[in-house]
Short mmCIF file of C-alpha atoms in Angstrom, two decimals:
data_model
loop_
_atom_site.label_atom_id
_atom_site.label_comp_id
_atom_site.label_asym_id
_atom_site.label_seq_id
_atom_site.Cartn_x
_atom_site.Cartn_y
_atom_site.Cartn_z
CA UNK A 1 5.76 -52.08 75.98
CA UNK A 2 8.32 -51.50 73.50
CA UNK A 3 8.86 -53.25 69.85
CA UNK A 4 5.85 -55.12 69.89
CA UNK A 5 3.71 -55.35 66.93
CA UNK A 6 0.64 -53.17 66.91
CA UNK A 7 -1.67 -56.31 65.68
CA UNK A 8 -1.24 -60.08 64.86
CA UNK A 9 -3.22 -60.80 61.80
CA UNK A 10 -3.36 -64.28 60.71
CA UNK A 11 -5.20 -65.07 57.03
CA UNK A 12 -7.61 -67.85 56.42
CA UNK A 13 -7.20 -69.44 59.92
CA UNK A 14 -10.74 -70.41 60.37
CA UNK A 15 -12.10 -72.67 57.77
CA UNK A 16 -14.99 -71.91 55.56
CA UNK A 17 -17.56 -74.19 57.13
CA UNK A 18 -17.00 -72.39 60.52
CA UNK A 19 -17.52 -69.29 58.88
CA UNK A 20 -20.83 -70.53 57.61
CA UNK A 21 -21.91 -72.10 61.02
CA UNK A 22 -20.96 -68.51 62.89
CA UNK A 23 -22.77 -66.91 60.12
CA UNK A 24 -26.06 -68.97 60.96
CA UNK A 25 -26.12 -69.00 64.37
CA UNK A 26 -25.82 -65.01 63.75
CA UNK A 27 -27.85 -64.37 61.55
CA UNK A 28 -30.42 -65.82 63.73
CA UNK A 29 -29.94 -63.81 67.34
CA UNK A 30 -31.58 -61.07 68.36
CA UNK A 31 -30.02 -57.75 66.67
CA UNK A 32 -29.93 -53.96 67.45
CA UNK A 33 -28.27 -51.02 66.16
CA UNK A 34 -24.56 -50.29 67.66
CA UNK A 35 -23.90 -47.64 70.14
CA UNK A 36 -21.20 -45.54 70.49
CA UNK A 37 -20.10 -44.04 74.31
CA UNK A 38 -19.40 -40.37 73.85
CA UNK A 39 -17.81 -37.99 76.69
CA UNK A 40 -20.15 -35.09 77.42
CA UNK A 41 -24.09 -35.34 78.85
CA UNK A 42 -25.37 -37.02 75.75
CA UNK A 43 -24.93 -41.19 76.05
CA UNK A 44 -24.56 -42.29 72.58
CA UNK A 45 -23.12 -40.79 69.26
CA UNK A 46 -24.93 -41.95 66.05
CA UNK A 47 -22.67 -40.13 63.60
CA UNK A 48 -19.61 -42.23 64.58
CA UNK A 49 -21.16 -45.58 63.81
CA UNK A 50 -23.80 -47.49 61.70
CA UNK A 51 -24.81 -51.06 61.03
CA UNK A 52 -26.20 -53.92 62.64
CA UNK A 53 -24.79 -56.14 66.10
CA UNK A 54 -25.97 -58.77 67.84
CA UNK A 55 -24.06 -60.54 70.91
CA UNK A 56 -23.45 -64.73 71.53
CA UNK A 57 -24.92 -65.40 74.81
CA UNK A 58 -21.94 -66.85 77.21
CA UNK A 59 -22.65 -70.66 77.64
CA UNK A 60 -22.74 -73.82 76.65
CA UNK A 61 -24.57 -73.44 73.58
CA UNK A 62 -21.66 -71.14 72.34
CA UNK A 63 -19.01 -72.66 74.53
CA UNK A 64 -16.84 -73.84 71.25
CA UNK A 65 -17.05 -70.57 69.85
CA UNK A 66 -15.62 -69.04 73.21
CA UNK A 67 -12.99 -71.59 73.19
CA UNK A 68 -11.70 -71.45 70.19
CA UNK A 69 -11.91 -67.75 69.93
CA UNK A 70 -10.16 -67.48 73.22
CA UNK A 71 -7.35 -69.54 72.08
CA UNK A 72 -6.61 -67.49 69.25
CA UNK A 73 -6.58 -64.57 71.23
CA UNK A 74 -4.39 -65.62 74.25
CA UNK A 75 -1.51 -67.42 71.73
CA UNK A 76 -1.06 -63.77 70.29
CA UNK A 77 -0.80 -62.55 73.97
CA UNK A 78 1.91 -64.50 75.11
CA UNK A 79 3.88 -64.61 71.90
CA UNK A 80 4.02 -60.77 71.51
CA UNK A 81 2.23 -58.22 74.07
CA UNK A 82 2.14 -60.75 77.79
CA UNK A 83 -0.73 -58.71 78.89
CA UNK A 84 -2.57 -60.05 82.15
CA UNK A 85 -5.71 -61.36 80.90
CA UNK A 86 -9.03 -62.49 82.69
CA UNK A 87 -11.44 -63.08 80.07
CA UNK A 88 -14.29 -62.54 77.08
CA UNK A 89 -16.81 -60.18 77.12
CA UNK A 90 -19.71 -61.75 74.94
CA UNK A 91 -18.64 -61.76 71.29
CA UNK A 92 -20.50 -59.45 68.80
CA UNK A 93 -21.69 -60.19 65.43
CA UNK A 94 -21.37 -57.61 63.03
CA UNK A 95 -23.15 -56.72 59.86
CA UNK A 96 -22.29 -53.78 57.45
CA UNK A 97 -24.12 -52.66 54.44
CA UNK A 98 -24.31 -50.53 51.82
CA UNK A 99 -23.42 -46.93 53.84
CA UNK A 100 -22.46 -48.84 57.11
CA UNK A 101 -19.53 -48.13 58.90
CA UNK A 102 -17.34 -47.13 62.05
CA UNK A 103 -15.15 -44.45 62.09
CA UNK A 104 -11.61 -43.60 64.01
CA UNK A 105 -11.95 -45.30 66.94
CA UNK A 106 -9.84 -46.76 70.45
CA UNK A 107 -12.20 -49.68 71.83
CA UNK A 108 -10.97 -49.28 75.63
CA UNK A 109 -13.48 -49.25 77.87
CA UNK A 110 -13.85 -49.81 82.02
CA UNK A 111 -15.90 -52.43 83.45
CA UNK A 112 -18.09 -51.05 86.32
CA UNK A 113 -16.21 -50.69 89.52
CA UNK A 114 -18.55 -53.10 91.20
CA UNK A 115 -17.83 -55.76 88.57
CA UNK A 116 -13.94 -55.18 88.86
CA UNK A 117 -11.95 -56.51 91.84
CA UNK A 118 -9.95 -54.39 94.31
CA UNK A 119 -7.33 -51.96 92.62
CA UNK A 120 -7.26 -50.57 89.43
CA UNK A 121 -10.47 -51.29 87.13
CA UNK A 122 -10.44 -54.29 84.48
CA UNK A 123 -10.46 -52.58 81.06
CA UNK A 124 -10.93 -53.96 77.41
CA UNK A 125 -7.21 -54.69 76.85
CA UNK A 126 -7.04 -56.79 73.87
CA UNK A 127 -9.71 -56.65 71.05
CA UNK A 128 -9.94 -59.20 67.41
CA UNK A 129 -11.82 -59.75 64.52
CA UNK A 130 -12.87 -62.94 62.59
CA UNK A 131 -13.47 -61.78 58.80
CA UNK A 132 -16.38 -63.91 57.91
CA UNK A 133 -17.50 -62.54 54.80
CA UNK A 134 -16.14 -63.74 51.51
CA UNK A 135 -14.40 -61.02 50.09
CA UNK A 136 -16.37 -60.48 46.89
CA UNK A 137 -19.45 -60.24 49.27
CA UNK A 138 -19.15 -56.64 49.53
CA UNK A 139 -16.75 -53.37 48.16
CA UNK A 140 -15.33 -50.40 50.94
CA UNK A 141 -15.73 -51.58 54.66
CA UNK A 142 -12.22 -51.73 54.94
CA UNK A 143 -10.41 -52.77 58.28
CA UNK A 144 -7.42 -49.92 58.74
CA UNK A 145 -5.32 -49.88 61.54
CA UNK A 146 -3.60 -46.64 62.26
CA UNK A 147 0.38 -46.85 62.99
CA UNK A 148 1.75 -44.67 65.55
CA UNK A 149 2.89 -42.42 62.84
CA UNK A 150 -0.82 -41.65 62.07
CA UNK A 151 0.05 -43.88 58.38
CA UNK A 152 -2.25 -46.65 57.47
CA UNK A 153 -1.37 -50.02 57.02
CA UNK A 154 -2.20 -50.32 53.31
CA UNK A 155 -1.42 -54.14 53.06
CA UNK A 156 -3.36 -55.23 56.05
CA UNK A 157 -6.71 -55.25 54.36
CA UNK A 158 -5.66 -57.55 51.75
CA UNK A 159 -5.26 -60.22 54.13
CA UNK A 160 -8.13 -59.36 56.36
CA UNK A 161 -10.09 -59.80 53.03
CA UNK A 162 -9.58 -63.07 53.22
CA UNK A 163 -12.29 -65.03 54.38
CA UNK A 164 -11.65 -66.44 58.48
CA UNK A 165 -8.93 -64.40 58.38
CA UNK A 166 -8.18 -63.57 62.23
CA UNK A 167 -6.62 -60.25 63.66
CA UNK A 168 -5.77 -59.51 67.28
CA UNK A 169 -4.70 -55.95 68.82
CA UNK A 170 -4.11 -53.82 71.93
CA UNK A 171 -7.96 -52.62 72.39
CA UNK A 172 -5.88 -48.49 72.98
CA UNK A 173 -4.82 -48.92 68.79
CA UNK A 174 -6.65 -47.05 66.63
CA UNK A 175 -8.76 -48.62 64.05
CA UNK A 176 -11.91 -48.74 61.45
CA UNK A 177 -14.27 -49.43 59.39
CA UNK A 178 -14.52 -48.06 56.43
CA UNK A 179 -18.30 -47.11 54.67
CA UNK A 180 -19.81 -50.09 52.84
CA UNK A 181 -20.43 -49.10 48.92
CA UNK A 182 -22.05 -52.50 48.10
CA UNK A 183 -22.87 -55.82 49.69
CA UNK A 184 -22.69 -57.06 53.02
CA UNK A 185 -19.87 -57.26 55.33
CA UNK A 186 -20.20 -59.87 58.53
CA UNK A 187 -17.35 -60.36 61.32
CA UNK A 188 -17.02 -61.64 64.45
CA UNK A 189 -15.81 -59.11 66.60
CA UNK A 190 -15.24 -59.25 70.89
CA UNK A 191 -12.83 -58.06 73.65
CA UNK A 192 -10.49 -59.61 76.19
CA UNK A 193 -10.47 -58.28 79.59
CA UNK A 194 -7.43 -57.05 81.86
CA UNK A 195 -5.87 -54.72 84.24
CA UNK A 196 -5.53 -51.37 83.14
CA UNK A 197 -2.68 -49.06 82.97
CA UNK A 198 -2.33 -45.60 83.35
CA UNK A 199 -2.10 -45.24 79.49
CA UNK A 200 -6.10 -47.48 78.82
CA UNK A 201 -7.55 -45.17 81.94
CA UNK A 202 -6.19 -42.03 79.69
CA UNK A 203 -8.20 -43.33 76.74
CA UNK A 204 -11.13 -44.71 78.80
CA UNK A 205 -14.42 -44.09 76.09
CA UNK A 206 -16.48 -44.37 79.12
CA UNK A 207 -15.69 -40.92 80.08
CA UNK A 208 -13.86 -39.99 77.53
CA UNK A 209 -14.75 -40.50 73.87
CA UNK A 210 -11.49 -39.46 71.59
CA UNK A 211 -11.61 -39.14 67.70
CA UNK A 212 -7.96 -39.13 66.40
CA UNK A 213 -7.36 -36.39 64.32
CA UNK A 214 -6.85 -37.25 60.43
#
């Protein structure tokens, strides 16, 4: 698509009390070390990624968390990209510290063929992040988008400082997270599901992990 915006980021949306409450009910699932799909015979790629994730179970117990996430998510849709969406993959909860971080990265991805329905694959099409953290909680772990010119969006972080500050993007853009210095860094982070084009099979990170060059 042509002249759309390459994210939608909205400061503050989500109140502080709800950023507490997600924090919480975090803070107190089950949590693992992240993963990161590489191309060749070896699964996983530890140098591209460090912290701690843990995912929301899909329910009822998290249904309001689903709901309003997903309404967030599918307002920027129609407003600006019109993407044909099908729905959340479980939402992960993020936590950075000191030395954590994520580097260059395209979050497309194929869902198992067997999973999909007939035709072309469903694919990670649109991704977000919920800035939970106050932004005196931590220094470094920057959000950067990367503009098709290969610049960075220097006045994006500011707002995604702000605390329930909400950001939504095509899941092909590139993006990261910069290394923690001090304190801890918490987001809410998840995927919307879709039909893929040509261009999201081309930068599948099943098969075909990519690092941008800088």
């Amino acid at each position: 698509m042509t002249d759309t915006p390459p994210f939608i980021c909205t400061p503050g949306v989500v109140k502080a009390e709800m950023c507490d409450r997600i924090i919480a009910l975090g803070d107190a699932l089950p949590s693992g070390a992240p993963q990161v799909v590489r191309s060749d015979s070896e699964s996983y790629r530890g140098d591209k990624r460090k912290g701690v994730i843990s995912f929301f179970p899909q329910g009822e117990e998290f249904g309001f968390l689903y709901d309003g996430i997903n309404y967030f998510a599918e307002q920027a849709n129609r407003e600006h990209w019109n993407f044909e969406l099908l729905g959340l993959l479980p939402l992960q909860y993020s936590i950075y510290r000191r030395g954590d971080f994520f580097d260059w990265h395209r979050d497309t991805m194929t869902v198992p063929k067997e999973l999909s329905p007939p035709g072309k694959p469903l694919v990670r099409k649109l991704s977000f992040s919920l800035q939970l953290s106050n932004d005196h909680d931590y220094v470094g772990g920057d959000f950067q988008v990367r503009n098709a010119d290969r610049s960075v969006d220097e006045a994006l972080w500011t707002r995604m400082r702000q605390r329930g500050s909400f950001i939504v993007f095509p899941s092909l853009t590139v993006h990261q997270v910069t290394p923690v210095i001090f304190g801890e860094r918490r987001s809410l982070v998840g995927w919307v599901l879709g039909t893929a084009s040509d261009e999201d099979l081309r930068h599948d990170i099943a098969s075909r992990y990519e690092v941008p060059e800088k």
